[in-house]
Amino acid sequence: MIASDVFQQSLAYFLRPVEDLLADAAVSEVMINGPETVYVERGGTLVRTPNRFDSPEDLLACARSVSRHAKTRPGC
């Protein structure tokens, strides 16, 4: 397995609590304000979701993984 595949799997693992929101074409924005506070924007309306991260540490790990992913993309 190549490093990029491992990295993609790691990113997917950490984003699992919000993967359904990210896959929803009607969602224009996902806002994570804490491990238990996740909102989405659909059609210009903000809606709080039941999605949750298990702990503050899990959310921090997710944020770090997303940050590392952004830094690996060209132009970042």
mmCIF file of N, CA, C and O in Angstrom:
data_model
loop_
_atom_site.group_PDB
_atom_site.id
_atom_site.type_symbol
_atom_site.label_atom_id
_atom_site.label_comp_id
_atom_site.label_asym_id
_atom_site.label_seq_id
_atom_site.Cartn_x
_atom_site.Cartn_y
_atom_site.Cartn_z
ATOM 1 N N MET A 1 0.857 -1.177 0.000
ATOM 2 C CA MET A 1 0.000 0.000 0.000
ATOM 3 C C MET A 1 0.900 1.236 0.000
ATOM 4 O O MET A 1 1.846 1.332 0.764
ATOM 5 N N ILE A 2 0.584 2.203 -0.856
ATOM 6 C CA ILE A 2 1.395 3.411 -0.927
ATOM 7 C C ILE A 2 0.982 4.400 0.162
ATOM 8 O O ILE A 2 -0.126 4.346 0.684
ATOM 9 N N ALA A 3 1.893 5.290 0.498
ATOM 10 C CA ALA A 3 1.673 6.244 1.594
ATOM 11 C C ALA A 3 0.421 7.091 1.363
ATOM 12 O O ALA A 3 -0.327 7.365 2.308
ATOM 13 N N SER A 4 0.156 7.483 0.130
ATOM 14 C CA SER A 4 -1.020 8.318 -0.139
ATOM 15 C C SER A 4 -2.316 7.562 0.154
ATOM 16 O O SER A 4 -3.289 8.150 0.625
ATOM 17 N N ASP A 5 -2.322 6.254 -0.099
ATOM 18 C CA ASP A 5 -3.507 5.445 0.215
ATOM 19 C C ASP A 5 -3.729 5.371 1.723
ATOM 20 O O ASP A 5 -4.856 5.485 2.198
ATOM 21 N N VAL A 6 -2.647 5.181 2.457
ATOM 22 C CA VAL A 6 -2.738 5.136 3.916
ATOM 23 C C VAL A 6 -3.249 6.465 4.437
ATOM 24 O O VAL A 6 -4.108 6.521 5.320
ATOM 25 N N PHE A 7 -2.725 7.544 3.882
ATOM 26 C CA PHE A 7 -3.140 8.877 4.305
ATOM 27 C C PHE A 7 -4.626 9.099 4.035
ATOM 28 O O PHE A 7 -5.358 9.607 4.879
ATOM 29 N N GLN A 8 -5.097 8.698 2.858
ATOM 30 C CA GLN A 8 -6.513 8.841 2.509
ATOM 31 C C GLN A 8 -7.391 8.021 3.455
ATOM 32 O O GLN A 8 -8.448 8.476 3.882
ATOM 33 N N GLN A 9 -6.958 6.823 3.791
ATOM 34 C CA GLN A 9 -7.725 5.986 4.720
ATOM 35 C C GLN A 9 -7.756 6.601 6.111
ATOM 36 O O GLN A 9 -8.775 6.551 6.795
ATOM 37 N N SER A 10 -6.653 7.194 6.524
ATOM 38 C CA SER A 10 -6.590 7.865 7.825
ATOM 39 C C SER A 10 -7.543 9.049 7.854
ATOM 40 O O SER A 10 -8.303 9.236 8.812
ATOM 41 N N LEU A 11 -7.534 9.842 6.801
ATOM 42 C CA LEU A 11 -8.429 10.995 6.720
ATOM 43 C C LEU A 11 -9.888 10.542 6.761
ATOM 44 O O LEU A 11 -10.703 11.103 7.501
ATOM 45 N N ALA A 12 -10.224 9.523 6.003
ATOM 46 C CA ALA A 12 -11.593 8.995 5.993
ATOM 47 C C ALA A 12 -11.999 8.493 7.375
ATOM 48 O O ALA A 12 -13.136 8.708 7.814
ATOM 49 N N TYR A 13 -11.073 7.847 8.080
ATOM 50 C CA TYR A 13 -11.363 7.352 9.431
ATOM 51 C C TYR A 13 -11.724 8.501 10.369
ATOM 52 O O TYR A 13 -12.718 8.440 11.094
ATOM 53 N N PHE A 14 -10.936 9.550 10.367
ATOM 54 C CA PHE A 14 -11.183 10.660 11.283
ATOM 55 C C PHE A 14 -12.426 11.470 10.910
ATOM 56 O O PHE A 14 -13.061 12.075 11.774
ATOM 57 N N LEU A 15 -12.784 11.470 9.638
ATOM 58 C CA LEU A 15 -13.977 12.210 9.188
ATOM 59 C C LEU A 15 -15.256 11.384 9.286
ATOM 60 O O LEU A 15 -16.337 11.877 8.984
ATOM 61 N N ARG A 16 -15.156 10.150 9.737
ATOM 62 C CA ARG A 16 -16.313 9.257 9.798
ATOM 63 C C ARG A 16 -17.534 9.864 10.507
ATOM 64 O O ARG A 16 -18.654 9.679 10.046
ATOM 65 N N PRO A 17 -17.378 10.612 11.601
ATOM 66 C CA PRO A 17 -18.568 11.165 12.258
ATOM 67 C C PRO A 17 -19.380 12.135 11.391
ATOM 68 O O PRO A 17 -20.552 12.376 11.654
ATOM 69 N N VAL A 18 -18.748 12.675 10.338
ATOM 70 C CA VAL A 18 -19.472 13.627 9.485
ATOM 71 C C VAL A 18 -19.492 13.189 8.017
ATOM 72 O O VAL A 18 -19.882 13.965 7.146
ATOM 73 N N GLU A 19 -19.113 11.944 7.736
ATOM 74 C CA GLU A 19 -19.024 11.499 6.347
ATOM 75 C C GLU A 19 -20.364 11.576 5.623
ATOM 76 O O GLU A 19 -20.412 11.898 4.437
ATOM 77 N N ASP A 20 -21.474 11.312 6.321
ATOM 78 C CA ASP A 20 -22.778 11.399 5.665
ATOM 79 C C ASP A 20 -23.091 12.839 5.263
ATOM 80 O O ASP A 20 -23.694 13.083 4.214
ATOM 81 N N LEU A 21 -22.662 13.798 6.060
ATOM 82 C CA LEU A 21 -22.891 15.207 5.749
ATOM 83 C C LEU A 21 -22.039 15.644 4.560
ATOM 84 O O LEU A 21 -22.499 16.384 3.689
ATOM 85 N N LEU A 22 -20.806 15.189 4.517
ATOM 86 C CA LEU A 22 -19.905 15.535 3.416
ATOM 87 C C LEU A 22 -20.370 14.926 2.099
ATOM 88 O O LEU A 22 -20.123 15.490 1.034
ATOM 89 N N ALA A 23 -21.058 13.802 2.170
ATOM 90 C CA ALA A 23 -21.547 13.126 0.957
ATOM 91 C C ALA A 23 -22.899 13.657 0.478
ATOM 92 O O ALA A 23 -23.323 13.349 -0.629
ATOM 93 N N ASP A 24 -23.557 14.457 1.297
ATOM 94 C CA ASP A 24 -24.891 14.972 0.985
ATOM 95 C C ASP A 24 -24.782 16.171 0.045
ATOM 96 O O ASP A 24 -24.285 17.234 0.428
ATOM 97 N N ALA A 25 -25.239 16.024 -1.189
ATOM 98 C CA ALA A 25 -25.149 17.093 -2.192
ATOM 99 C C ALA A 25 -25.945 18.335 -1.801
ATOM 100 O O ALA A 25 -25.658 19.437 -2.275
ATOM 101 N N ALA A 26 -26.932 18.204 -0.934
ATOM 102 C CA ALA A 26 -27.745 19.338 -0.508
ATOM 103 C C ALA A 26 -27.039 20.195 0.543
ATOM 104 O O ALA A 26 -27.445 21.325 0.805
ATOM 105 N N VAL A 27 -25.976 19.665 1.143
ATOM 106 C CA VAL A 27 -25.241 20.397 2.176
ATOM 107 C C VAL A 27 -24.181 21.260 1.510
ATOM 108 O O VAL A 27 -23.321 20.778 0.793
ATOM 109 N N SER A 28 -24.247 22.573 1.765
ATOM 110 C CA SER A 28 -23.267 23.486 1.182
ATOM 111 C C SER A 28 -22.131 23.807 2.149
ATOM 112 O O SER A 28 -21.087 24.297 1.731
ATOM 113 N N GLU A 29 -22.333 23.542 3.436
ATOM 114 C CA GLU A 29 -21.279 23.807 4.418
ATOM 115 C C GLU A 29 -21.495 22.936 5.647
ATOM 116 O O GLU A 29 -22.627 22.707 6.062
ATOM 117 N N VAL A 30 -20.400 22.461 6.208
ATOM 118 C CA VAL A 30 -20.418 21.715 7.461
ATOM 119 C C VAL A 30 -19.627 22.537 8.465
ATOM 120 O O VAL A 30 -18.483 22.914 8.195
ATOM 121 N N MET A 31 -20.246 22.841 9.593
ATOM 122 C CA MET A 31 -19.596 23.647 10.628
ATOM 123 C C MET A 31 -19.483 22.829 11.902
ATOM 124 O O MET A 31 -20.498 22.421 12.470
ATOM 125 N N ILE A 32 -18.259 22.570 12.315
ATOM 126 C CA ILE A 32 -18.011 21.787 13.522
ATOM 127 C C ILE A 32 -17.513 22.751 14.587
ATOM 128 O O ILE A 32 -16.410 23.274 14.497
ATOM 129 N N ASN A 33 -18.359 22.998 15.578
ATOM 130 C CA ASN A 33 -18.038 23.973 16.618
ATOM 131 C C ASN A 33 -17.577 23.318 17.911
ATOM 132 O O ASN A 33 -17.312 24.007 18.884
ATOM 133 N N GLY A 34 -17.496 22.028 17.925
ATOM 134 C CA GLY A 34 -17.060 21.273 19.092
ATOM 135 C C GLY A 34 -17.416 19.823 18.863
ATOM 136 O O GLY A 34 -18.128 19.495 17.911
ATOM 137 N N PRO A 35 -16.974 18.935 19.733
ATOM 138 C CA PRO A 35 -17.224 17.513 19.501
ATOM 139 C C PRO A 35 -18.704 17.140 19.485
ATOM 140 O O PRO A 35 -19.080 16.149 18.866
ATOM 141 N N GLU A 36 -19.533 17.944 20.120
ATOM 142 C CA GLU A 36 -20.968 17.641 20.167
ATOM 143 C C GLU A 36 -21.823 18.687 19.473
ATOM 144 O O GLU A 36 -23.050 18.680 19.617
ATOM 145 N N THR A 37 -21.185 19.576 18.713
ATOM 146 C CA THR A 37 -21.915 20.670 18.076
ATOM 147 C C THR A 37 -21.552 20.750 16.601
ATOM 148 O O THR A 37 -20.542 21.338 16.226
ATOM 149 N N VAL A 38 -22.393 20.144 15.764
ATOM 150 C CA VAL A 38 -22.155 20.107 14.322
ATOM 151 C C VAL A 38 -23.390 20.660 13.612
ATOM 152 O O VAL A 38 -24.507 20.209 13.846
ATOM 153 N N TYR A 39 -23.174 21.667 12.776
ATOM 154 C CA TYR A 39 -24.241 22.281 11.987
ATOM 155 C C TYR A 39 -23.965 22.063 10.510
ATOM 156 O O TYR A 39 -22.818 21.881 10.108
ATOM 157 N N VAL A 40 -25.016 22.134 9.709
ATOM 158 C CA VAL A 40 -24.875 22.151 8.259
ATOM 159 C C VAL A 40 -25.711 23.300 7.710
ATOM 160 O O VAL A 40 -26.647 23.775 8.353
ATOM 161 N N GLU A 41 -25.342 23.710 6.513
ATOM 162 C CA GLU A 41 -26.158 24.668 5.784
ATOM 163 C C GLU A 41 -26.758 23.944 4.598
ATOM 164 O O GLU A 41 -26.045 23.321 3.807
ATOM 165 N N ARG A 42 -28.072 23.998 4.523
ATOM 166 C CA ARG A 42 -28.825 23.425 3.399
ATOM 167 C C ARG A 42 -29.777 24.490 2.897
ATOM 168 O O ARG A 42 -30.617 24.959 3.645
ATOM 169 N N GLY A 43 -29.628 24.847 1.645
ATOM 170 C CA GLY A 43 -30.524 25.837 1.060
ATOM 171 C C GLY A 43 -30.536 27.156 1.809
ATOM 172 O O GLY A 43 -31.570 27.794 1.933
ATOM 173 N N GLY A 44 -29.395 27.557 2.354
ATOM 174 C CA GLY A 44 -29.298 28.829 3.054
ATOM 175 C C GLY A 44 -29.762 28.785 4.506
ATOM 176 O O GLY A 44 -29.786 29.802 5.177
ATOM 177 N N THR A 45 -30.142 27.617 4.997
ATOM 178 C CA THR A 45 -30.624 27.480 6.366
ATOM 179 C C THR A 45 -29.642 26.639 7.174
ATOM 180 O O THR A 45 -29.212 25.576 6.736
ATOM 181 N N LEU A 46 -29.298 27.146 8.374
ATOM 182 C CA LEU A 46 -28.428 26.393 9.272
ATOM 183 C C LEU A 46 -29.260 25.427 10.095
ATOM 184 O O LEU A 46 -30.303 25.797 10.628
ATOM 185 N N VAL A 47 -28.775 24.196 10.192
ATOM 186 C CA VAL A 47 -29.475 23.157 10.937
ATOM 187 C C VAL A 47 -28.454 22.428 11.820
ATOM 188 O O VAL A 47 -27.407 22.009 11.328
ATOM 189 N N ARG A 48 -28.773 22.284 13.096
ATOM 190 C CA ARG A 48 -27.913 21.488 13.974
ATOM 191 C C ARG A 48 -28.182 20.019 13.689
ATOM 192 O O ARG A 48 -29.319 19.595 13.532
ATOM 193 N N THR A 49 -27.119 19.233 13.632
ATOM 194 C CA THR A 49 -27.254 17.815 13.314
ATOM 195 C C THR A 49 -27.025 16.971 14.565
ATOM 196 O O THR A 49 -26.459 17.453 15.552
ATOM 197 N N PRO A 50 -27.421 15.717 14.516
ATOM 198 C CA PRO A 50 -27.129 14.819 15.637
ATOM 199 C C PRO A 50 -25.711 14.243 15.577
ATOM 200 O O PRO A 50 -25.303 13.517 16.469
ATOM 201 N N ASN A 51 -24.965 14.576 14.526
ATOM 202 C CA ASN A 51 -23.600 14.047 14.370
ATOM 203 C C ASN A 51 -22.722 14.520 15.519
ATOM 204 O O ASN A 51 -22.824 15.672 15.939
ATOM 205 N N ARG A 52 -21.875 13.615 15.993
ATOM 206 C CA ARG A 52 -20.999 13.911 17.122
ATOM 207 C C ARG A 52 -19.661 13.196 16.952
ATOM 208 O O ARG A 52 -19.587 12.129 16.358
ATOM 209 N N PHE A 53 -18.636 13.794 17.518
ATOM 210 C CA PHE A 53 -17.352 13.125 17.678
ATOM 211 C C PHE A 53 -17.360 12.531 19.077
ATOM 212 O O PHE A 53 -17.994 13.058 19.990
ATOM 213 N N ASP A 54 -16.657 11.429 19.265
ATOM 214 C CA ASP A 54 -16.677 10.732 20.551
ATOM 215 C C ASP A 54 -16.051 11.525 21.684
ATOM 216 O O ASP A 54 -16.425 11.367 22.839
ATOM 217 N N SER A 55 -15.080 12.386 21.349
ATOM 218 C CA SER A 55 -14.379 13.126 22.394
ATOM 219 C C SER A 55 -13.695 14.349 21.780
ATOM 220 O O SER A 55 -13.516 14.416 20.555
ATOM 221 N N PRO A 56 -13.296 15.297 22.622
ATOM 222 C CA PRO A 56 -12.517 16.433 22.108
ATOM 223 C C PRO A 56 -11.221 15.964 21.437
ATOM 224 O O PRO A 56 -10.788 16.551 20.442
ATOM 225 N N GLU A 57 -10.631 14.893 21.951
ATOM 226 C CA GLU A 57 -9.399 14.375 21.365
ATOM 227 C C GLU A 57 -9.635 13.829 19.959
ATOM 228 O O GLU A 57 -8.784 14.003 19.076
ATOM 229 N N ASP A 58 -10.766 13.181 19.744
ATOM 230 C CA ASP A 58 -11.096 12.676 18.404
ATOM 231 C C ASP A 58 -11.285 13.825 17.422
ATOM 232 O O ASP A 58 -10.849 13.740 16.271
ATOM 233 N N LEU A 59 -11.927 14.894 17.866
ATOM 234 C CA LEU A 59 -12.116 16.059 16.998
ATOM 235 C C LEU A 59 -10.764 16.699 16.679
ATOM 236 O O LEU A 59 -10.503 17.068 15.531
ATOM 237 N N LEU A 60 -9.896 16.813 17.660
ATOM 238 C CA LEU A 60 -8.570 17.379 17.433
ATOM 239 C C LEU A 60 -7.777 16.519 16.453
ATOM 240 O O LEU A 60 -7.117 17.037 15.552
ATOM 241 N N ALA A 61 -7.863 15.206 16.598
ATOM 242 C CA ALA A 61 -7.180 14.303 15.664
ATOM 243 C C ALA A 61 -7.725 14.497 14.251
ATOM 244 O O ALA A 61 -6.959 14.482 13.276
ATOM 245 N N CYS A 62 -9.022 14.690 14.135
ATOM 246 C CA CYS A 62 -9.642 14.937 12.825
ATOM 247 C C CYS A 62 -9.111 16.245 12.232
ATOM 248 O O CYS A 62 -8.720 16.294 11.064
ATOM 249 N N ALA A 63 -9.088 17.292 13.037
ATOM 250 C CA ALA A 63 -8.612 18.597 12.554
ATOM 251 C C ALA A 63 -7.155 18.501 12.106
ATOM 252 O O ALA A 63 -6.779 19.061 11.066
ATOM 253 N N ARG A 64 -6.337 17.782 12.852
ATOM 254 C CA ARG A 64 -4.930 17.622 12.473
ATOM 255 C C ARG A 64 -4.800 16.839 11.169
ATOM 256 O O ARG A 64 -3.976 17.174 10.317
ATOM 257 N N SER A 65 -5.608 15.820 11.004
ATOM 258 C CA SER A 65 -5.555 15.017 9.790
ATOM 259 C C SER A 65 -5.974 15.847 8.575
ATOM 260 O O SER A 65 -5.324 15.794 7.522
ATOM 261 N N VAL A 66 -7.033 16.618 8.715
ATOM 262 C CA VAL A 66 -7.492 17.482 7.618
ATOM 263 C C VAL A 66 -6.417 18.517 7.293
ATOM 264 O O VAL A 66 -6.122 18.779 6.118
ATOM 265 N N SER A 67 -5.795 19.086 8.321
ATOM 266 C CA SER A 67 -4.739 20.073 8.113
ATOM 267 C C SER A 67 -3.560 19.476 7.359
ATOM 268 O O SER A 67 -3.030 20.082 6.428
ATOM 269 N N ARG A 68 -3.151 18.279 7.759
ATOM 270 C CA ARG A 68 -2.046 17.618 7.056
ATOM 271 C C ARG A 68 -2.419 17.337 5.601
ATOM 272 O O ARG A 68 -1.601 17.477 4.703
ATOM 273 N N HIS A 69 -3.668 16.939 5.380
ATOM 274 C CA HIS A 69 -4.122 16.666 4.010
ATOM 275 C C HIS A 69 -4.070 17.943 3.166
ATOM 276 O O HIS A 69 -3.619 17.915 2.032
ATOM 277 N N ALA A 70 -4.520 19.042 3.733
ATOM 278 C CA ALA A 70 -4.521 20.316 2.987
ATOM 279 C C ALA A 70 -3.099 20.731 2.611
ATOM 280 O O ALA A 70 -2.869 21.261 1.531
ATOM 281 N N LYS A 71 -2.152 20.465 3.484
ATOM 282 C CA LYS A 71 -0.768 20.845 3.214
ATOM 283 C C LYS A 71 -0.127 19.988 2.126
ATOM 284 O O LYS A 71 0.875 20.370 1.553
ATOM 285 N N THR A 72 -0.690 18.825 1.855
ATOM 286 C CA THR A 72 -0.113 17.944 0.830
ATOM 287 C C THR A 72 -0.654 18.241 -0.550
ATOM 288 O O THR A 72 -0.142 17.724 -1.536
ATOM 289 N N ARG A 73 -1.693 19.063 -0.630
ATOM 290 C CA ARG A 73 -2.286 19.366 -1.932
ATOM 291 C C ARG A 73 -1.491 20.464 -2.622
ATOM 292 O O ARG A 73 -1.045 21.411 -1.986
ATOM 293 N N PRO A 74 -1.306 20.391 -3.920
ATOM 294 C CA PRO A 74 -0.584 21.431 -4.657
ATOM 295 C C PRO A 74 -1.220 22.798 -4.453
ATOM 296 O O PRO A 74 -2.443 22.928 -4.425
ATOM 297 N N GLY A 75 -0.380 23.790 -4.256
ATOM 298 C CA GLY A 75 -0.875 25.155 -4.091
ATOM 299 C C GLY A 75 -1.223 25.506 -2.659
ATOM 300 O O GLY A 75 -1.647 26.613 -2.373
ATOM 301 N N CYS A 76 -1.049 24.579 -1.733
ATOM 302 C CA CYS A 76 -1.361 24.860 -0.328
ATOM 303 C C CYS A 76 -0.104 25.122 0.447
ATOM 304 O O CYS A 76 0.941 24.692 0.157
#
